[in-house]
Short mmCIF file of C-alpha atoms and ligand atoms in Angstrom, two decimals:
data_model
loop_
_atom_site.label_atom_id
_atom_site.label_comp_id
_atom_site.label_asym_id
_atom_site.label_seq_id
_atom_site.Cartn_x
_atom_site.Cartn_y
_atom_site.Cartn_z
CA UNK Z 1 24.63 -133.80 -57.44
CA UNK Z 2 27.71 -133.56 -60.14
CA UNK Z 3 30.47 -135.64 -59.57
CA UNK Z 4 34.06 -135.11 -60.83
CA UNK Z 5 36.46 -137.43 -60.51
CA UNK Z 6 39.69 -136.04 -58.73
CA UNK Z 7 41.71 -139.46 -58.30
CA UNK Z 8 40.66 -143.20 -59.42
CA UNK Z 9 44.22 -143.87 -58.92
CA UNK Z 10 45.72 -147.16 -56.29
CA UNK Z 11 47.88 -146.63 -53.99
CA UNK Z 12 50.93 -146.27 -55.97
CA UNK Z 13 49.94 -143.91 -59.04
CA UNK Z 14 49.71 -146.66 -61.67
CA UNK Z 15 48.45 -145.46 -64.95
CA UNK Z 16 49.22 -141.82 -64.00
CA UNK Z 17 46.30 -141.81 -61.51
CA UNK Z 18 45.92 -139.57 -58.55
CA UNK Z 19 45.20 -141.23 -55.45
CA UNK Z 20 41.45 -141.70 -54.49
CA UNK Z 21 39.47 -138.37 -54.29
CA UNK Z 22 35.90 -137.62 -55.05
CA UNK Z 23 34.53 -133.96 -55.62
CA UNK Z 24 30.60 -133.94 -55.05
CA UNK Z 25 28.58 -130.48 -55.54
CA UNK Z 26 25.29 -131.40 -54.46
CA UNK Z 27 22.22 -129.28 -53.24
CA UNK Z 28 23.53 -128.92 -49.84
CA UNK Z 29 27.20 -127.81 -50.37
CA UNK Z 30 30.58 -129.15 -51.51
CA UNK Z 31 32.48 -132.13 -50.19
CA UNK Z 32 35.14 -134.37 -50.69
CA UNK Z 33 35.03 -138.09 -50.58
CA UNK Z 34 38.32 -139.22 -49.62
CA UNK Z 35 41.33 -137.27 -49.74
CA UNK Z 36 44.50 -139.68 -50.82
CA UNK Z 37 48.21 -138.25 -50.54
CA UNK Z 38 48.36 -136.40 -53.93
CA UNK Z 39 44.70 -134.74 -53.80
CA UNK Z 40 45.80 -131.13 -52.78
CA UNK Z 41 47.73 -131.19 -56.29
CA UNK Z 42 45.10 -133.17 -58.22
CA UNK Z 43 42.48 -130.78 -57.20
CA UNK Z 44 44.67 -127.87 -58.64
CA UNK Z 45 45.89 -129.64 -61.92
CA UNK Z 46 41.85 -130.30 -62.50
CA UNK Z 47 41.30 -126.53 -61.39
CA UNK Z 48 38.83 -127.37 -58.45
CA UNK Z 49 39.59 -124.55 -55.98
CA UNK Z 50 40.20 -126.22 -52.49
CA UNK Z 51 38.30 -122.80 -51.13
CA UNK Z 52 35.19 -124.46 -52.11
CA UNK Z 53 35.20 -127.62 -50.19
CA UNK Z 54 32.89 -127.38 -46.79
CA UNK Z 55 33.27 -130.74 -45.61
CA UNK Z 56 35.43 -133.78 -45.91
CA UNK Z 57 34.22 -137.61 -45.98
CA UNK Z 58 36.89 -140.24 -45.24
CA UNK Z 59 36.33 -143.89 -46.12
CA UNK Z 60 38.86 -145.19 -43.84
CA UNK Z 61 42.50 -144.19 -42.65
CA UNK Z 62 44.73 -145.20 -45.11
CA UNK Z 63 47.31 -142.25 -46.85
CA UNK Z 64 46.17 -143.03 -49.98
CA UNK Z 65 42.75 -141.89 -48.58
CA UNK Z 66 43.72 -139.02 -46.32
CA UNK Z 67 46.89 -138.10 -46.65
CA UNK Z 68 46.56 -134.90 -48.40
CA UNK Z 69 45.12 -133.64 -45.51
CA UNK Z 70 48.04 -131.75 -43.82
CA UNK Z 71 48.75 -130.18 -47.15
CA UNK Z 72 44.82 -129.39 -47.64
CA UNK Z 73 45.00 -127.45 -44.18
CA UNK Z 74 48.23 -125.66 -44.45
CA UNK Z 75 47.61 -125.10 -48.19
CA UNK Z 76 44.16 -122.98 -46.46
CA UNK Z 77 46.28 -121.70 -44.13
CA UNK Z 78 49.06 -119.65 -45.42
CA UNK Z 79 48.32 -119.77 -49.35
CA UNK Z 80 44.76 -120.11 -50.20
CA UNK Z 81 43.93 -117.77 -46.65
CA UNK Z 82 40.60 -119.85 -46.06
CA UNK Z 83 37.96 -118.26 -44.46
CA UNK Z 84 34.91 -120.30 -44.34
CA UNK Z 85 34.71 -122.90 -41.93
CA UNK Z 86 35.80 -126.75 -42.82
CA UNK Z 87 34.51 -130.43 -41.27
CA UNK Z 88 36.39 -133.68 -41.87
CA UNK Z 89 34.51 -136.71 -41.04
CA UNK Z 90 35.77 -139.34 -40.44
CA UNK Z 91 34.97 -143.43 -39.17
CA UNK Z 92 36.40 -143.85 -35.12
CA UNK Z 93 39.82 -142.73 -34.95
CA UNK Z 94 40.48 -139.54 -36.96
CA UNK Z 95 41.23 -137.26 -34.98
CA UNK Z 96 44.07 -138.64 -33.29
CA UNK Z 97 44.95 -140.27 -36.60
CA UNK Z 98 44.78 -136.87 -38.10
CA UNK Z 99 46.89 -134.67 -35.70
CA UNK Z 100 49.68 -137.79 -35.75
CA UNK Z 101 49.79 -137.21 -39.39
CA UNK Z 102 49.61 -133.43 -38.83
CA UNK Z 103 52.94 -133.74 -36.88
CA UNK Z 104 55.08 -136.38 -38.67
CA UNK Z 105 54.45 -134.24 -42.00
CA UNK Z 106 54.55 -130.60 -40.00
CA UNK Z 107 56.05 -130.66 -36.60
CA UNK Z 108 53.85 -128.24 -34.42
CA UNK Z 109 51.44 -127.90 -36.81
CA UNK Z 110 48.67 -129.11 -34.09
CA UNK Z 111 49.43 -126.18 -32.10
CA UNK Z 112 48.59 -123.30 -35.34
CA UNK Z 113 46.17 -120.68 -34.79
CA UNK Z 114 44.00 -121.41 -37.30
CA UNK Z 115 42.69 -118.22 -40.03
CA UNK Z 116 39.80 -120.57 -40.11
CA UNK Z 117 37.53 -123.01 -38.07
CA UNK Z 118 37.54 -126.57 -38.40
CA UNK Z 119 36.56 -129.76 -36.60
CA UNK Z 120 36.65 -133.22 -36.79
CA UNK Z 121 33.71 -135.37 -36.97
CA UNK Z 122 33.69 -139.28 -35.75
CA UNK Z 123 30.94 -140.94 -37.67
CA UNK Z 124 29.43 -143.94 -35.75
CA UNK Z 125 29.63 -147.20 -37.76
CA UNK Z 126 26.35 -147.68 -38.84
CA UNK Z 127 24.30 -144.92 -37.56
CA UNK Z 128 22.89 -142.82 -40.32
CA UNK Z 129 24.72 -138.94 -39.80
CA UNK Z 130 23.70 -135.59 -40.44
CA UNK Z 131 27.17 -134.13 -42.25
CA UNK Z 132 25.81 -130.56 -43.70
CA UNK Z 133 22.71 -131.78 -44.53
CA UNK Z 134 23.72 -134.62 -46.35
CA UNK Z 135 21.98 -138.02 -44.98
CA UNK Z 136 25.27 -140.00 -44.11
CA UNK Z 137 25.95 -144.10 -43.25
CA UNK Z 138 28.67 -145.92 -43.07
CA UNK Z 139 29.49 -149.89 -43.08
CA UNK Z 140 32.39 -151.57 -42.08
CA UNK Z 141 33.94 -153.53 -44.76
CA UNK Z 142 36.75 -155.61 -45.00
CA UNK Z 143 40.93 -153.94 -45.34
CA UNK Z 144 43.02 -153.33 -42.52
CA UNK Z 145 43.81 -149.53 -41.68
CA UNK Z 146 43.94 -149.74 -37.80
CA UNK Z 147 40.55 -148.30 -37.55
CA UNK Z 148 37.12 -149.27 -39.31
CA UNK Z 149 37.47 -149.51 -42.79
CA UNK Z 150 34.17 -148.39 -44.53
CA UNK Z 151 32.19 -147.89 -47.38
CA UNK Z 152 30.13 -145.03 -47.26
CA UNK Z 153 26.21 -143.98 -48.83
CA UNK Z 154 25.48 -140.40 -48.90
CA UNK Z 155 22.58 -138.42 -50.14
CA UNK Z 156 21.51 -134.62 -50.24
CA UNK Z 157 18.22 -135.83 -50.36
CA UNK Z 158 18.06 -135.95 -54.23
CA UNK Z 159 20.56 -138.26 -55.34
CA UNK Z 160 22.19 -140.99 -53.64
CA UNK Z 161 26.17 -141.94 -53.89
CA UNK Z 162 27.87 -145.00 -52.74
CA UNK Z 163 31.08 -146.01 -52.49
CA UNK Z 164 32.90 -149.05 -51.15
CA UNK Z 165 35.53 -147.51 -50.27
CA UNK Z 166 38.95 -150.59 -50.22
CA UNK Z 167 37.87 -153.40 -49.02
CA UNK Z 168 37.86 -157.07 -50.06
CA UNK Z 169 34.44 -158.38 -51.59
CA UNK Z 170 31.65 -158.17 -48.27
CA UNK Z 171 28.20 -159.63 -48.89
CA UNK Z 172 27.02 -155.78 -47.10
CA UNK Z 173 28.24 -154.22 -50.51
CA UNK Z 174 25.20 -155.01 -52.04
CA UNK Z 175 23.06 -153.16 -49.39
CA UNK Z 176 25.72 -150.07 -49.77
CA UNK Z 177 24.73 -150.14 -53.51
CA UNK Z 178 20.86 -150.66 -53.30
CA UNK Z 179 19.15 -148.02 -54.72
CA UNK Z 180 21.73 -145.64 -55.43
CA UNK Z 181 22.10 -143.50 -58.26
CA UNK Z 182 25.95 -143.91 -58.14
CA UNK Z 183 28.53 -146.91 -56.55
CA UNK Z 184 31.71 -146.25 -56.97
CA UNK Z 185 33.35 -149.43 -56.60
CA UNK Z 186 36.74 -150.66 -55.77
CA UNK Z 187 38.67 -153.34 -58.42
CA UNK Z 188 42.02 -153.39 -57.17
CA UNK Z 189 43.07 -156.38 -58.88
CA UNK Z 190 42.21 -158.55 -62.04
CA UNK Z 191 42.42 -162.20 -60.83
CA UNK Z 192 42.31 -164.36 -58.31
CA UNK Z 193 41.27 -163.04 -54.32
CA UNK Z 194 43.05 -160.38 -53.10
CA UNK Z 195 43.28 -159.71 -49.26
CA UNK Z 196 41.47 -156.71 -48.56
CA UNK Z 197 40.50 -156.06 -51.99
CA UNK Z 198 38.42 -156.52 -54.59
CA UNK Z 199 39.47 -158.43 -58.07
CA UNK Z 200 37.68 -158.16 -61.80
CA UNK Z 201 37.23 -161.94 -61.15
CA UNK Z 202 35.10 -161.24 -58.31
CA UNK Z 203 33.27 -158.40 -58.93
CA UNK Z 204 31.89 -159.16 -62.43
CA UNK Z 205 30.19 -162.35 -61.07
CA UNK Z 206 28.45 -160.26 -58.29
CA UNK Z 207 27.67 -157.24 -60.63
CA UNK Z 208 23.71 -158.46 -61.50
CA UNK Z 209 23.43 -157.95 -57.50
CA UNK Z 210 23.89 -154.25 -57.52
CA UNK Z 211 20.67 -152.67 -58.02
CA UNK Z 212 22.44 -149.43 -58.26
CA UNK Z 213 21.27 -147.20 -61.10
CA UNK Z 214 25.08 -146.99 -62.36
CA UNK Z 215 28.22 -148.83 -61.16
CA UNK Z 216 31.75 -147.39 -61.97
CA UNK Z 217 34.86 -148.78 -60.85
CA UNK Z 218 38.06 -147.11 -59.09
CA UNK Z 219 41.16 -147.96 -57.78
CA UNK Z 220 42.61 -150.20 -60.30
CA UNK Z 221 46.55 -151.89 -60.58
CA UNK Z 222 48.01 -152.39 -63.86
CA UNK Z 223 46.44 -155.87 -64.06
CA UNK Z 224 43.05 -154.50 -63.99
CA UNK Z 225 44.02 -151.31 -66.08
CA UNK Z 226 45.27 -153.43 -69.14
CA UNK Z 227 41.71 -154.99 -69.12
CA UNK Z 228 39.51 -152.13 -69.10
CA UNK Z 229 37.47 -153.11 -72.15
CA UNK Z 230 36.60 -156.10 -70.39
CA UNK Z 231 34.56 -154.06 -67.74
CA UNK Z 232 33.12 -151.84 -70.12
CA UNK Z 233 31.77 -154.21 -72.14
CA UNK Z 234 30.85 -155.93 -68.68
CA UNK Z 235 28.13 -152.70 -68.58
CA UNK Z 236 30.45 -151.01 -65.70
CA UNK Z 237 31.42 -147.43 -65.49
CA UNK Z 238 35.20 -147.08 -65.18
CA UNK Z 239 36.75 -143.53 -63.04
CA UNK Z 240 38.79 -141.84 -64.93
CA UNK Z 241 40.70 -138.52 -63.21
CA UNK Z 242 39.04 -135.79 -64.60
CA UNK Z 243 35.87 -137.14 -65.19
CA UNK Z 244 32.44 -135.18 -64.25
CA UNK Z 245 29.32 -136.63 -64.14
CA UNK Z 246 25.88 -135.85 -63.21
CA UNK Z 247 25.03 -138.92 -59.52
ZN1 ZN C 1 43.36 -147.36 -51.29
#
């Protein structure tokens, strides 16, 4: 599967970043791995056509996860004129999550006849998932969003992609990294422990753990992004909007 990077970015944009979103074009379709606030305009500034996108994977419910979706749906709606069908899925909780979000943003927008068909899926914590072929589990990790927070492996039955989604460091990450091809990992911070997230101090101690083929690391704050060289030379991938890469 090819990877490109649509947003490595934290919640707030620093360094320029867009908001966590993952374009994968694997043997069994297109998808997107989280789909933060700003992803409907990343996706066009990197010229990824949101037409192409059959299926949506959320990591957990935060905006800087999801929040483009109301401007994904109406962007298919009355611009793009979608036809082919879309699935978002999702950990416990999306849909109502999603249709709140659909009417703080777009009041009625629930209630649209839709030029094209899509569902939500709820993905069981745990139990591995069929999502369009792709071979789908998700863990619960640790970072509050008011419904499980995971991190997510996913394979088309070729490669294999992990990704932590945000979550503070969880002895499980090291069975969400075993043996794939890919982990994207979070590194919010630099120092110290971080509620709910990950820190550089952390991480690189628990990096000879990963038996992952390659890790990269997403999601960083200014600490972490004026420290960069330390994780390269550290043997770590870093994200970088933009980027495309063979999983
Ligand atoms: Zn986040």
């Amino acid at each position: 599967m090819r990877l490109t990077v649509v947003g490595s970015g934290d919640a707030f944009g620093s360094g320029g970043r867009f908001n966590t979103c993952f374009f994968l074009e694997t043997v069994k379709g297109t998808l997107l791995v989280d789909c933060g606030a700003s992803s409907l305009v990343a996706l066009k500034a990197h010229g990824l056509d949101p037409n192409r996108i059959d299926g949506i994977v959320l990591s957990h419910l935060h905006g800087d996860h999801f929040g483009a979706l109301p401007f994904l749906l109406l962007d298919a709606q009355f611009l793009a004129e979608r036809a082919r069908p879309l699935l978002i899925a999702g950990p416990p909780g999306t849909r109502a999550r999603l249709d709140a979000l659909l009417e703080v943003f777009f009041p009625r927008s629930t209630t649209n006849k839709w030029r094209f068909s899509w569902e939500v899926m709820e993905i069981e914590v745990g139990r591995p998932t069929d999502v369009l072929g792709h071979a789908v589990t998700t863990t619960e990790v640790v970072h509050f969003s008011g419904a499980p927070s995971t991190a997510v492996r996913l394979s088309d039955g070729r490669s294999l992609f992990a990704y932590s989604g945000d979550t503070e460091w969880v002895e499980t990450l090291v069975s969400v990294a075993d043996g794939a091809d890919l982990f994207i990992v979070e590194c919010y911070g630099y120092s110290g422990h971080m509620p709910g997230h990950i820190t550089w101090d952390v991480l690189r101690t628990r990096l000879p753990e990963l038996r992952a083929r390659r890790i990269m690391v997403t999601h960083m704050n200014p600490t972490v992004l004026g420290r960069l060289d330390e994780v390269r030379a550290a043997g770590a991938l870093v994200a970088e909007d933009g980027l495309v890469t063979e999983v």
